[in-house]
CSV table of C-alpha atoms and ligand atoms in Angstrom, one decimal:
chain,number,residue,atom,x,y,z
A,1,UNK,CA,28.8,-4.1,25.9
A,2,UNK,CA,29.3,-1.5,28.3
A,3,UNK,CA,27.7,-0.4,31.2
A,4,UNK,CA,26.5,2.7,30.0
A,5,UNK,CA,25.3,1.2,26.7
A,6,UNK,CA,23.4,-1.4,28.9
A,7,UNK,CA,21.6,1.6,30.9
A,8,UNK,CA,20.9,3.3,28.2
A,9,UNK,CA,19.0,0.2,26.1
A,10,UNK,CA,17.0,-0.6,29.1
A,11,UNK,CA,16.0,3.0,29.7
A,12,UNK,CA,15.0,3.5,25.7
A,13,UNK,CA,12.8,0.3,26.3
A,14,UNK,CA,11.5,1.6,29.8
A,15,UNK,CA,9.9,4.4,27.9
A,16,UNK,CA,8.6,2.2,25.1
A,17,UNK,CA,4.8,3.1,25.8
A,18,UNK,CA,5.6,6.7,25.8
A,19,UNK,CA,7.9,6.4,22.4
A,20,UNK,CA,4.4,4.8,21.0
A,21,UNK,CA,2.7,7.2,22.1
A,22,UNK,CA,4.3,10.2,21.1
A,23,UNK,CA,4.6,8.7,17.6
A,24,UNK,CA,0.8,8.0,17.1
A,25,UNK,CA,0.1,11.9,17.9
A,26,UNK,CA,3.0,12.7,15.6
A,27,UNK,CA,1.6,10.6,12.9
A,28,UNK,CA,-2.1,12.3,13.5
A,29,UNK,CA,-0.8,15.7,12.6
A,30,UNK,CA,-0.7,16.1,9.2
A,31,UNK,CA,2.5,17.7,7.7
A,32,UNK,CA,2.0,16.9,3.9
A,33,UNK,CA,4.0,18.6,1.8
A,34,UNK,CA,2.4,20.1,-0.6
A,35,UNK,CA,0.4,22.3,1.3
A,36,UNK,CA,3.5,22.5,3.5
A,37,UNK,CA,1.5,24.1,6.3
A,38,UNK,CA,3.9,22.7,9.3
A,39,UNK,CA,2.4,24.9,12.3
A,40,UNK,CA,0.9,22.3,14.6
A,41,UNK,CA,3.7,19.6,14.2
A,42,UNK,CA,6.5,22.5,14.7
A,43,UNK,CA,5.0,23.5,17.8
A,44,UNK,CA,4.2,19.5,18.7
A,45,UNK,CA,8.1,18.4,18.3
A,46,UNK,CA,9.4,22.1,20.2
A,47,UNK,CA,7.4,21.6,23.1
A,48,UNK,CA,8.5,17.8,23.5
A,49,UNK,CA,12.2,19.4,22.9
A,50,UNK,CA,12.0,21.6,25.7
A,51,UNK,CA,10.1,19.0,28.1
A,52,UNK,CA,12.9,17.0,27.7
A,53,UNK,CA,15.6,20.1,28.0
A,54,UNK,CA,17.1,20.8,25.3
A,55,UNK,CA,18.5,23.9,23.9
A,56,UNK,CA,15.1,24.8,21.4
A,57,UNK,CA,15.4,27.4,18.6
A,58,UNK,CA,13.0,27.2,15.7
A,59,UNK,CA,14.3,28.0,12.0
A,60,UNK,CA,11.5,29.0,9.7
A,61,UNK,CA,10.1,25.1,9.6
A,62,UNK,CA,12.5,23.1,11.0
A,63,UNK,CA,13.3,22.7,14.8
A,64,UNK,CA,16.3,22.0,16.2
A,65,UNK,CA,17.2,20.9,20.0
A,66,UNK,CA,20.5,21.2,21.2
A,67,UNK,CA,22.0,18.9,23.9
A,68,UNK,CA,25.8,19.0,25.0
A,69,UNK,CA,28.6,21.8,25.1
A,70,UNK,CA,30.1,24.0,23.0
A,71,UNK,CA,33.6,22.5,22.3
A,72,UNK,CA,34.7,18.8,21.3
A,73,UNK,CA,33.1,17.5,18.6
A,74,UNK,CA,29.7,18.2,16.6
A,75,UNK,CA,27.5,15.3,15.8
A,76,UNK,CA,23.9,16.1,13.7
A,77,UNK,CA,20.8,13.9,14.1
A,78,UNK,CA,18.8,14.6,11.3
A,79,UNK,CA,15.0,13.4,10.4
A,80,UNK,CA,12.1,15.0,8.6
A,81,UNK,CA,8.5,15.8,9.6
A,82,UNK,CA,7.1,16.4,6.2
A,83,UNK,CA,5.5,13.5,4.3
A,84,UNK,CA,3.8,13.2,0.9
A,85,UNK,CA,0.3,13.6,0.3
A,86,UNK,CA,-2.1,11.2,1.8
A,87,UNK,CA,-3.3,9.8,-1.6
A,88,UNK,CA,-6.5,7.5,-2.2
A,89,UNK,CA,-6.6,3.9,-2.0
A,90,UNK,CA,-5.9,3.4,2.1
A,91,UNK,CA,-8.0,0.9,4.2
A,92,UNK,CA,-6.6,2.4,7.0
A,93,UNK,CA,-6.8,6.1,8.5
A,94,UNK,CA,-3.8,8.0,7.5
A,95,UNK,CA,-3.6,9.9,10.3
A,96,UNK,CA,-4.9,7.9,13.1
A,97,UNK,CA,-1.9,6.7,14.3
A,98,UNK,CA,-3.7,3.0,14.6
A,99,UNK,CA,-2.0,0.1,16.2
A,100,UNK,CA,-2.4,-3.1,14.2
A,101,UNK,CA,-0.4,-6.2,15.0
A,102,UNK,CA,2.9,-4.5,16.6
A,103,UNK,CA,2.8,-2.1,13.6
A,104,UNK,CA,1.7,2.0,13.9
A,105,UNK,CA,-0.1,3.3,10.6
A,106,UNK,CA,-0.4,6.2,8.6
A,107,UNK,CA,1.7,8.7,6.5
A,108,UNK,CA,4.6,9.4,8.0
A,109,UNK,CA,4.5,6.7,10.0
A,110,UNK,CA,7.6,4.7,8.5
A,111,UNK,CA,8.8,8.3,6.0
A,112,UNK,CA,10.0,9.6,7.9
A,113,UNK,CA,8.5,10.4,11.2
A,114,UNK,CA,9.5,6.9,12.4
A,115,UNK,CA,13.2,9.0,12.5
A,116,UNK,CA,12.0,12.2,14.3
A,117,UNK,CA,10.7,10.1,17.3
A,118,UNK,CA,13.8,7.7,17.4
A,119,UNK,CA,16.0,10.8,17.2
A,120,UNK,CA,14.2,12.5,20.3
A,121,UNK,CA,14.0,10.0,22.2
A,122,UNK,CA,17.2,9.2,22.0
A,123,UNK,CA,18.4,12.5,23.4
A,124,UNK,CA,15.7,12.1,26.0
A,125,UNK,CA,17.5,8.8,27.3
A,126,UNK,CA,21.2,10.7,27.0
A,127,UNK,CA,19.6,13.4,29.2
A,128,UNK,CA,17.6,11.1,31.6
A,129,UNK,CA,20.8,8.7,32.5
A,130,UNK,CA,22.6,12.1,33.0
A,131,UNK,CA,25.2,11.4,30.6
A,132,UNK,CA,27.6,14.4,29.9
A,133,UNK,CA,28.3,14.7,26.1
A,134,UNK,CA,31.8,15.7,25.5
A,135,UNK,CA,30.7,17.4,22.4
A,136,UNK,CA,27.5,18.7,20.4
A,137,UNK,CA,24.7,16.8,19.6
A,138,UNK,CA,22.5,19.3,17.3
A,139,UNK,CA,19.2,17.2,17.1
A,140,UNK,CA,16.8,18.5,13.9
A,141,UNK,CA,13.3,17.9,12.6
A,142,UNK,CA,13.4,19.6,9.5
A,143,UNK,CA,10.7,20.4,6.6
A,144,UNK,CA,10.4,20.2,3.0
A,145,UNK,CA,13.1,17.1,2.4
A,146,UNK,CA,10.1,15.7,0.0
A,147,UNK,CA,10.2,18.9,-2.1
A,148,UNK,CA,14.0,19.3,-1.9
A,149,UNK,CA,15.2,20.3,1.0
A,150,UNK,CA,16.2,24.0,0.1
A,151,UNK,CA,13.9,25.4,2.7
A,152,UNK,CA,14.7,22.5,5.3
A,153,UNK,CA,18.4,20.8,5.3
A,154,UNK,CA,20.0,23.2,2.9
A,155,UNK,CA,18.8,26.4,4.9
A,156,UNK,CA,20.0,25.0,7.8
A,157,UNK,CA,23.7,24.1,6.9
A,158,UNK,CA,24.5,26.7,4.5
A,159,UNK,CA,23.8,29.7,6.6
A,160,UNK,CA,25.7,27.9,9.4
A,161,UNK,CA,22.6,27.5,11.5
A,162,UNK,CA,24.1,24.3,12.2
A,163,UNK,CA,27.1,22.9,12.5
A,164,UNK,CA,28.7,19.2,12.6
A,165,UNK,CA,31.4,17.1,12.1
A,166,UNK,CA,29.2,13.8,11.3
A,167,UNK,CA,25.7,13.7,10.4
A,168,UNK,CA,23.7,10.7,11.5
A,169,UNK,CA,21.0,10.9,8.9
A,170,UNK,CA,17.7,9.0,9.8
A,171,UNK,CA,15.8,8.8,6.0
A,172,UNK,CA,16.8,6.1,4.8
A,173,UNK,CA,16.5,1.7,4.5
A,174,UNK,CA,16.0,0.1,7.6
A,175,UNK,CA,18.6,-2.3,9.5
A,176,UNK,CA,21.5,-1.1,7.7
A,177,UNK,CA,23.8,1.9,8.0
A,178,UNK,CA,24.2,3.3,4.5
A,179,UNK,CA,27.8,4.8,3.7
A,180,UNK,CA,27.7,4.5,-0.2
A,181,UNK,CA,25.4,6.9,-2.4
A,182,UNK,CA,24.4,7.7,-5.6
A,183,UNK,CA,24.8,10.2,-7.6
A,184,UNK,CA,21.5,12.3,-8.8
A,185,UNK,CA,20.2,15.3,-11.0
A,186,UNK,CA,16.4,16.8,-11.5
A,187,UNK,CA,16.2,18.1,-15.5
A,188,UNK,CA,13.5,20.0,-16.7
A,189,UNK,CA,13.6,20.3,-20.2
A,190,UNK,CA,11.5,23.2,-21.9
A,191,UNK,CA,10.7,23.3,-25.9
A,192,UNK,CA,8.9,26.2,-27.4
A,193,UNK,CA,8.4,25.8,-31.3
A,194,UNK,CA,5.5,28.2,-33.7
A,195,UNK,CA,1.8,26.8,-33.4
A,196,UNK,CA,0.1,26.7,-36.6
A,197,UNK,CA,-2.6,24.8,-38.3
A,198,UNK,CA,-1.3,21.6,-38.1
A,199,UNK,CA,-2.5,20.7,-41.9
A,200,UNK,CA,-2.6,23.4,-43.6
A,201,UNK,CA,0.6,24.8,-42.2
A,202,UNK,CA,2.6,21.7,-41.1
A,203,UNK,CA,5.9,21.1,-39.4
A,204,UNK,CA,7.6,19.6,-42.7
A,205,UNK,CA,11.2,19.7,-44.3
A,206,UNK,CA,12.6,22.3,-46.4
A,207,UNK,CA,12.0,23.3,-49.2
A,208,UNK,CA,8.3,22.3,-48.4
A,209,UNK,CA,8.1,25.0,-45.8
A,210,UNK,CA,7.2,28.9,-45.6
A,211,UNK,CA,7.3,31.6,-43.0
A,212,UNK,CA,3.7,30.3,-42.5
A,213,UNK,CA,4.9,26.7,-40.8
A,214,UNK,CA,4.7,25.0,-37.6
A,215,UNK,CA,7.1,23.8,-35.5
A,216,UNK,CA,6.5,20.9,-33.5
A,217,UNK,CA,8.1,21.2,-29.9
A,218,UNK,CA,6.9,17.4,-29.4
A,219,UNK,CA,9.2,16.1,-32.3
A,220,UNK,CA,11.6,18.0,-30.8
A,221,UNK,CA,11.3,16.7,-27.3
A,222,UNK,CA,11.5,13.0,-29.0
A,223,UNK,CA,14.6,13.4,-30.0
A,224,UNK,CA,16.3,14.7,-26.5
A,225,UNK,CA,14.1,11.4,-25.5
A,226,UNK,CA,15.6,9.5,-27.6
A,227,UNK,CA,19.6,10.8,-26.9
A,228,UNK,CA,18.7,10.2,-23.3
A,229,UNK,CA,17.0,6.8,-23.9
A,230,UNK,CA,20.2,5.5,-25.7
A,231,UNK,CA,22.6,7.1,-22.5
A,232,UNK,CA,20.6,5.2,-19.8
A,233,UNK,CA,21.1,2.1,-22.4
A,234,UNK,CA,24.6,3.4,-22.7
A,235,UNK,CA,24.8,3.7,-18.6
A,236,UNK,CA,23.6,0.7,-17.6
A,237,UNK,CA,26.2,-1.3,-18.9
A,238,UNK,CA,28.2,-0.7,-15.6
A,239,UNK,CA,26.9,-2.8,-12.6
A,240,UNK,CA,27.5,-1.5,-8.8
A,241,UNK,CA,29.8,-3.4,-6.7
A,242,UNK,CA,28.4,-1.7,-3.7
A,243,UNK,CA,26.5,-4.1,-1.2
A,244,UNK,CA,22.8,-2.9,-1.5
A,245,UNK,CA,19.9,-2.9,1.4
A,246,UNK,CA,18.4,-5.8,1.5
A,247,UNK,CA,15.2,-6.1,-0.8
A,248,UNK,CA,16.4,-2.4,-3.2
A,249,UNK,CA,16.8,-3.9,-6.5
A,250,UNK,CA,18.7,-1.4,-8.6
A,251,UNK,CA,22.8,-2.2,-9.0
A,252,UNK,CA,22.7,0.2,-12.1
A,253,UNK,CA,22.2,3.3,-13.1
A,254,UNK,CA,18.8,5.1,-14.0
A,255,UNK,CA,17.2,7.7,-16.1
A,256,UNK,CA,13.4,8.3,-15.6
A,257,UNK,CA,11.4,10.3,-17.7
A,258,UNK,CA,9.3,10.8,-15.6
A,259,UNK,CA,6.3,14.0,-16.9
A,260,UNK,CA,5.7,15.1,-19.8
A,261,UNK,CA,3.5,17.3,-21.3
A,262,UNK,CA,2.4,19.5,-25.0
A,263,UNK,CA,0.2,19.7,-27.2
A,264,UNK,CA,-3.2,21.7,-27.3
A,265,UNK,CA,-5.6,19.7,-29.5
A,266,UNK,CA,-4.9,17.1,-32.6
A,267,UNK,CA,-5.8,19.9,-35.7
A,268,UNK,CA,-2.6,22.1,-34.2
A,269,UNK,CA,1.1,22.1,-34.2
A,270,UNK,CA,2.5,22.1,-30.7
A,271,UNK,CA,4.5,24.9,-29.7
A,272,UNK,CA,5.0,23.9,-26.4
A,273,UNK,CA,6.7,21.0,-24.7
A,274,UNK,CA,8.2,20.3,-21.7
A,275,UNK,CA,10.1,17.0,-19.5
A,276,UNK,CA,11.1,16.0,-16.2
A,277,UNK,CA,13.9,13.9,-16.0
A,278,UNK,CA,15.3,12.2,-12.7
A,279,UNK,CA,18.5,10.8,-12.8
A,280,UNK,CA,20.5,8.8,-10.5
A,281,UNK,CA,23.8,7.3,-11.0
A,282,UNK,CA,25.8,5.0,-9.0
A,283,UNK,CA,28.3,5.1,-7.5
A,284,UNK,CA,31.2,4.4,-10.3
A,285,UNK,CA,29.4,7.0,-12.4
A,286,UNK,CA,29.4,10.4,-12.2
A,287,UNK,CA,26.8,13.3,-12.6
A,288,UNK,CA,29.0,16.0,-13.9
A,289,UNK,CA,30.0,14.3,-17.1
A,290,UNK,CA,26.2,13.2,-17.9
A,291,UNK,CA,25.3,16.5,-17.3
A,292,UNK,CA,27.7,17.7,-20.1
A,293,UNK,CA,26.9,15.2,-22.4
A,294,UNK,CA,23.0,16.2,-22.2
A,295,UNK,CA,24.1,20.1,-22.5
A,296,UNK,CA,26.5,19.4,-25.5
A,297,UNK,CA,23.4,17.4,-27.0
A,298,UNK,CA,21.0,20.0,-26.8
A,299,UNK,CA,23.8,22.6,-28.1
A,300,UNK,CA,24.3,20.9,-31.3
A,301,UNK,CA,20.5,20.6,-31.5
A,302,UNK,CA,20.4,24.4,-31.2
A,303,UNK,CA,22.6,24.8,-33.8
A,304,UNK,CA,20.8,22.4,-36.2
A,305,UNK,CA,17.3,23.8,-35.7
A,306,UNK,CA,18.1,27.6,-34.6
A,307,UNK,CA,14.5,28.6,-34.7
A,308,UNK,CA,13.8,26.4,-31.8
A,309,UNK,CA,14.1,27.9,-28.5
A,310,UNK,CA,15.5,25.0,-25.3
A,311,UNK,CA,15.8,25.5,-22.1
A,312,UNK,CA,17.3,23.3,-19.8
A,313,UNK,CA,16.7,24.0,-15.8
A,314,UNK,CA,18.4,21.8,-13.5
A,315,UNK,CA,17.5,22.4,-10.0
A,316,UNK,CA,19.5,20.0,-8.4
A,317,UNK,CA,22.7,17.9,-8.8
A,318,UNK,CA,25.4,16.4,-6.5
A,319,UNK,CA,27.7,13.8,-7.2
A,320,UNK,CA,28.3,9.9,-5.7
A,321,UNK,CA,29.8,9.9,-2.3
A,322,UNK,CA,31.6,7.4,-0.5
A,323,UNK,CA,32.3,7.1,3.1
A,324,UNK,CA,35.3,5.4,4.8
A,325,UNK,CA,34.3,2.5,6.3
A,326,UNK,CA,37.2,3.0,8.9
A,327,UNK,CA,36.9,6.6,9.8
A,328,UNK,CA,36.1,7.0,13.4
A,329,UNK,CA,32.5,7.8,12.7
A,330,UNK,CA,31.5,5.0,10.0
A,331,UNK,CA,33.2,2.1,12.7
A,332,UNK,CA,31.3,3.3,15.5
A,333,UNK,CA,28.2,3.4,13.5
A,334,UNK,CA,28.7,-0.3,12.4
A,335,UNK,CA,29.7,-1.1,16.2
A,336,UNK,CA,25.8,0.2,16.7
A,337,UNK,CA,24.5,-1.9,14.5
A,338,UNK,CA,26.3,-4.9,15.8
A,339,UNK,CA,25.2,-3.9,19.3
A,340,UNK,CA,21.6,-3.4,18.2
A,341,UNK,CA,20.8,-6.5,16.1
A,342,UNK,CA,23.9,-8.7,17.5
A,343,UNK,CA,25.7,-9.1,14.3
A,344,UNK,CA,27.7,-7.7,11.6
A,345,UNK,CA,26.2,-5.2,9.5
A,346,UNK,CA,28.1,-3.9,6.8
A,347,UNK,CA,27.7,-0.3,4.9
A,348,UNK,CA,25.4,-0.5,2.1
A,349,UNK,CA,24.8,1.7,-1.3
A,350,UNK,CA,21.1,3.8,-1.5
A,351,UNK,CA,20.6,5.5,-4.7
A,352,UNK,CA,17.1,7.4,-4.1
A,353,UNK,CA,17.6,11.1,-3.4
A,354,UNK,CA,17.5,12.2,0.4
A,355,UNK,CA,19.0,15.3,2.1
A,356,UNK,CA,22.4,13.6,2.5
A,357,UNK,CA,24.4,15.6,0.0
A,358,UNK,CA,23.7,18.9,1.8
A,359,UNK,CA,25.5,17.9,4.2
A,360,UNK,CA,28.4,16.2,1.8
A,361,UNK,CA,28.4,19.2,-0.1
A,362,UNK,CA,29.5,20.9,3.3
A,363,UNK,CA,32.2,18.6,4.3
A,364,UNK,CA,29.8,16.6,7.3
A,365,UNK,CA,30.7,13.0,7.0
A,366,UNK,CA,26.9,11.6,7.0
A,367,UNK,CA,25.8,7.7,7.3
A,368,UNK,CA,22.4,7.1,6.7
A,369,UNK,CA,20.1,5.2,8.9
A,370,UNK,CA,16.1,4.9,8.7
A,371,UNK,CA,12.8,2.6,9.3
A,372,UNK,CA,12.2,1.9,6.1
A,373,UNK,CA,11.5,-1.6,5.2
A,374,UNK,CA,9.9,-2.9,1.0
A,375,UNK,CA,7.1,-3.4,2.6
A,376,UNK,CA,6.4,-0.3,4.7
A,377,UNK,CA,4.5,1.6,1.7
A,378,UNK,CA,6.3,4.7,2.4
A,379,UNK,CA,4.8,7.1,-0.7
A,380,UNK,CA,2.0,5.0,-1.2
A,381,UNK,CA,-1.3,3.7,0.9
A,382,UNK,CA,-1.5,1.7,3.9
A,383,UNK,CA,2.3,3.0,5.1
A,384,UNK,CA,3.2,2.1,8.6
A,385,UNK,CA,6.1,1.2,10.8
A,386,UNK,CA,7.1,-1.6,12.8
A,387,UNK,CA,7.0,-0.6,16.4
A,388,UNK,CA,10.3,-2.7,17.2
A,389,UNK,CA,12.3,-1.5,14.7
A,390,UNK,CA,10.8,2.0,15.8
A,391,UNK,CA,12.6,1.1,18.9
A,392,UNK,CA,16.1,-0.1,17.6
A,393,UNK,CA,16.6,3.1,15.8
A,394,UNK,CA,16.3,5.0,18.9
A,395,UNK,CA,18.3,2.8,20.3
A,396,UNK,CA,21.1,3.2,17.1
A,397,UNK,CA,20.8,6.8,17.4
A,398,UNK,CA,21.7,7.4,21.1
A,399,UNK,CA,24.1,4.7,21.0
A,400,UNK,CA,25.8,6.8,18.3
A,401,UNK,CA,25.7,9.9,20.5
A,402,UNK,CA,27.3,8.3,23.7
A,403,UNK,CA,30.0,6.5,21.1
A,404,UNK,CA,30.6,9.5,18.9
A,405,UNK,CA,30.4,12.3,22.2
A,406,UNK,CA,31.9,10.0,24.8
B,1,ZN,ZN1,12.0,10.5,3.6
């Protein structure tokens, strides 16, 4: 190891206390999205920004800190400070911030706050050992990543509000850099049919019918189940050969059904229907030709029952992406990570949806890093982080910074 990766390990775990700290008062703001309402943990992460000196700008929700010059090259630390919803069910207070066992509770705690304070104090270490970037480290705490990101990480890098050659991307497993992701697509699917009395004018086959007769927009919507029942069937033939995190059990590819809802009461026909869909691919299948499959489905199901009105909304799609593993960026990153836990750790395959193809879709090479462990309970009661694993991501991500800006 050298010297100045040294220094800056033992000055990351000088200012362990204060890392705690910070991240139990980050933890007791709430920033649940929905309601979204991000003033007081905005204004928490800007002023511990500018304590520390950075460059400070704030973008509708998200802050950003900039550390370095102007030229070289452009390196992005990304985390996000909005969680889900509290939910029921928690023994513990999910925003107190507690300290049980060498683990700090609450929402957010592991999902991603965990990220935010690494990512912070990490430049705080960089700017306390006096270490001159030769390059651009654009640190950012963005919003709404649980809701999509369009207000948060899409903003940000499609109106050039930042900029970056790599994109170190704390949201993610913990203890292993992810280079390999899935593919992913959000489908709504909207029915409307013709209510009617559901016995005395029912949804049956010609010539049984009249002008008079129902059409059920829940049979319908069975059907596009069914097509997209037999494609996940049809898709999950095809096993990844991309390592995964340890503990993530999913080599294949998925399609959830995931809401539904229709109907008004059991005497009617249902006129309305509607479905969200999630879909995630791996890596060896693509979004783009599911996509066209589902649209050429619900075509030809157009055609057959014309009176039927579908709309399909898809508010998000990107495709698989695959990193390099021996670009510049992707070897330093695994360099990191055999620093940090003093072994090999290879890049790994994560399927779930994070802001990482808004970046892609840019051009940014981005690796993903994160505190999530299985049993963290991020989404769900009783979430919390593991204080030293709080500390090797700040330690990964300023270690990236003096590699990547040296
Ligand atoms: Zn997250």
């Amino acid at each position: 190891m050298e010297d100045l990766e040294i220094k800056l390990i033992n000055i990351i775990e000088k200012m362990r206390d204060e890392i705690i700290e910070f991240h139990q008062k980050l933890v007791q703001i709430p920033s649940e999205n929905p309601p979204a309402n991000y003033k007081e943990v905005t204004k928490f992460l800007a002023k511990k920004m500018e304590e520390i000196g950075l460059e400070v700008s704030k973008k509708r929700c998200n802050v950003i800190g900039i550390l370095g010059k102007n030229e070289g090259k452009k390196l992005i630390f990304y985390g996000h400070h909005d969680t889900v919803e509290a939910f029921k069910g928690w023994t513990k207070d999910p925003f107190g911030g507690e300290i049980i066992d060498g683990k700090i509770y609450g929402r957010g705690s592991s999902d991603d706050k965990s990220c935010v304070t690494a990512e912070i104090f990490a430049a705080k270490a960089l700017k306390e050992l006096g270490i001159e970037l030769n390059g651009k480290l654009t640190i950012t705490a963005v919003c709404d990543e649980e809701t999509g990101g369009y207000r948060g990480a899409d903003y940000l890098v499609s109106n050039g509000i930042i900029e970056g050659d790599a994109c170190l991307l704390g949201d993610g497993p913990f203890g292993v850099p992810v280079g390999y992701f899935g593919g992913g697509m959000f489908m709504t699917f909207l029915i409307k049919g013709k209510q009617s009395h559901g016995a005395g004018f029912p949804d049956v086959p010609e010539p049984y019918r009249n002008e008079y007769s129902g059409i059920n927009a829940i049979v319908r919507m069975v059907k596009i189940m069914n097509f997209l029942l037999d494609l996940k069937k049809e898709l999950n033939e095809k096993v990844t050969k991309y390592p995964l995190p340890p503990g993530y059990p999913s080599k294949i590819s998925d399609v959830n059904l995931a809401q539904i809802s229709g109907g008004t009461k059991i005497s009617t026909v249902p006129d309305k229907c509607f479905l969200h869909v999630n879909i995630s691919t791996i890596p060896e299948q693509d979004i783009e030709s599911v996509k066209q499959r589902i649209l050429d489905f619900i075509e030809k199901m157009k055609e057959e029952d014309p009176d039927v009105e579908i709309t399909v909304q898809i508010p998000i799609a990107y495709e698989p992406q695959i990193v390099n593993e021996n670009s510049e960026f992707a070897s330093i990153v695994k360099s990191v990570f055999n620093t940090v836990f003093n072994e090999p750790r290879d890049l790994s395959l994560f399927i779930p949806t994070t802001d990482a193809h808004w970046f892609q879709e840019k051009g940014i090479e981005t690796i993903i890093i994160g505190g999530s462990r299985m049993e963290n309970n991020i989404h769900a009661p009783d979430e919390f982080v593991f204080i030293e694993d709080l500390m090797d991501l700040t330690k990964i991500f300023a270690l990236t910074a003096l590699k990547y800006l040296q």
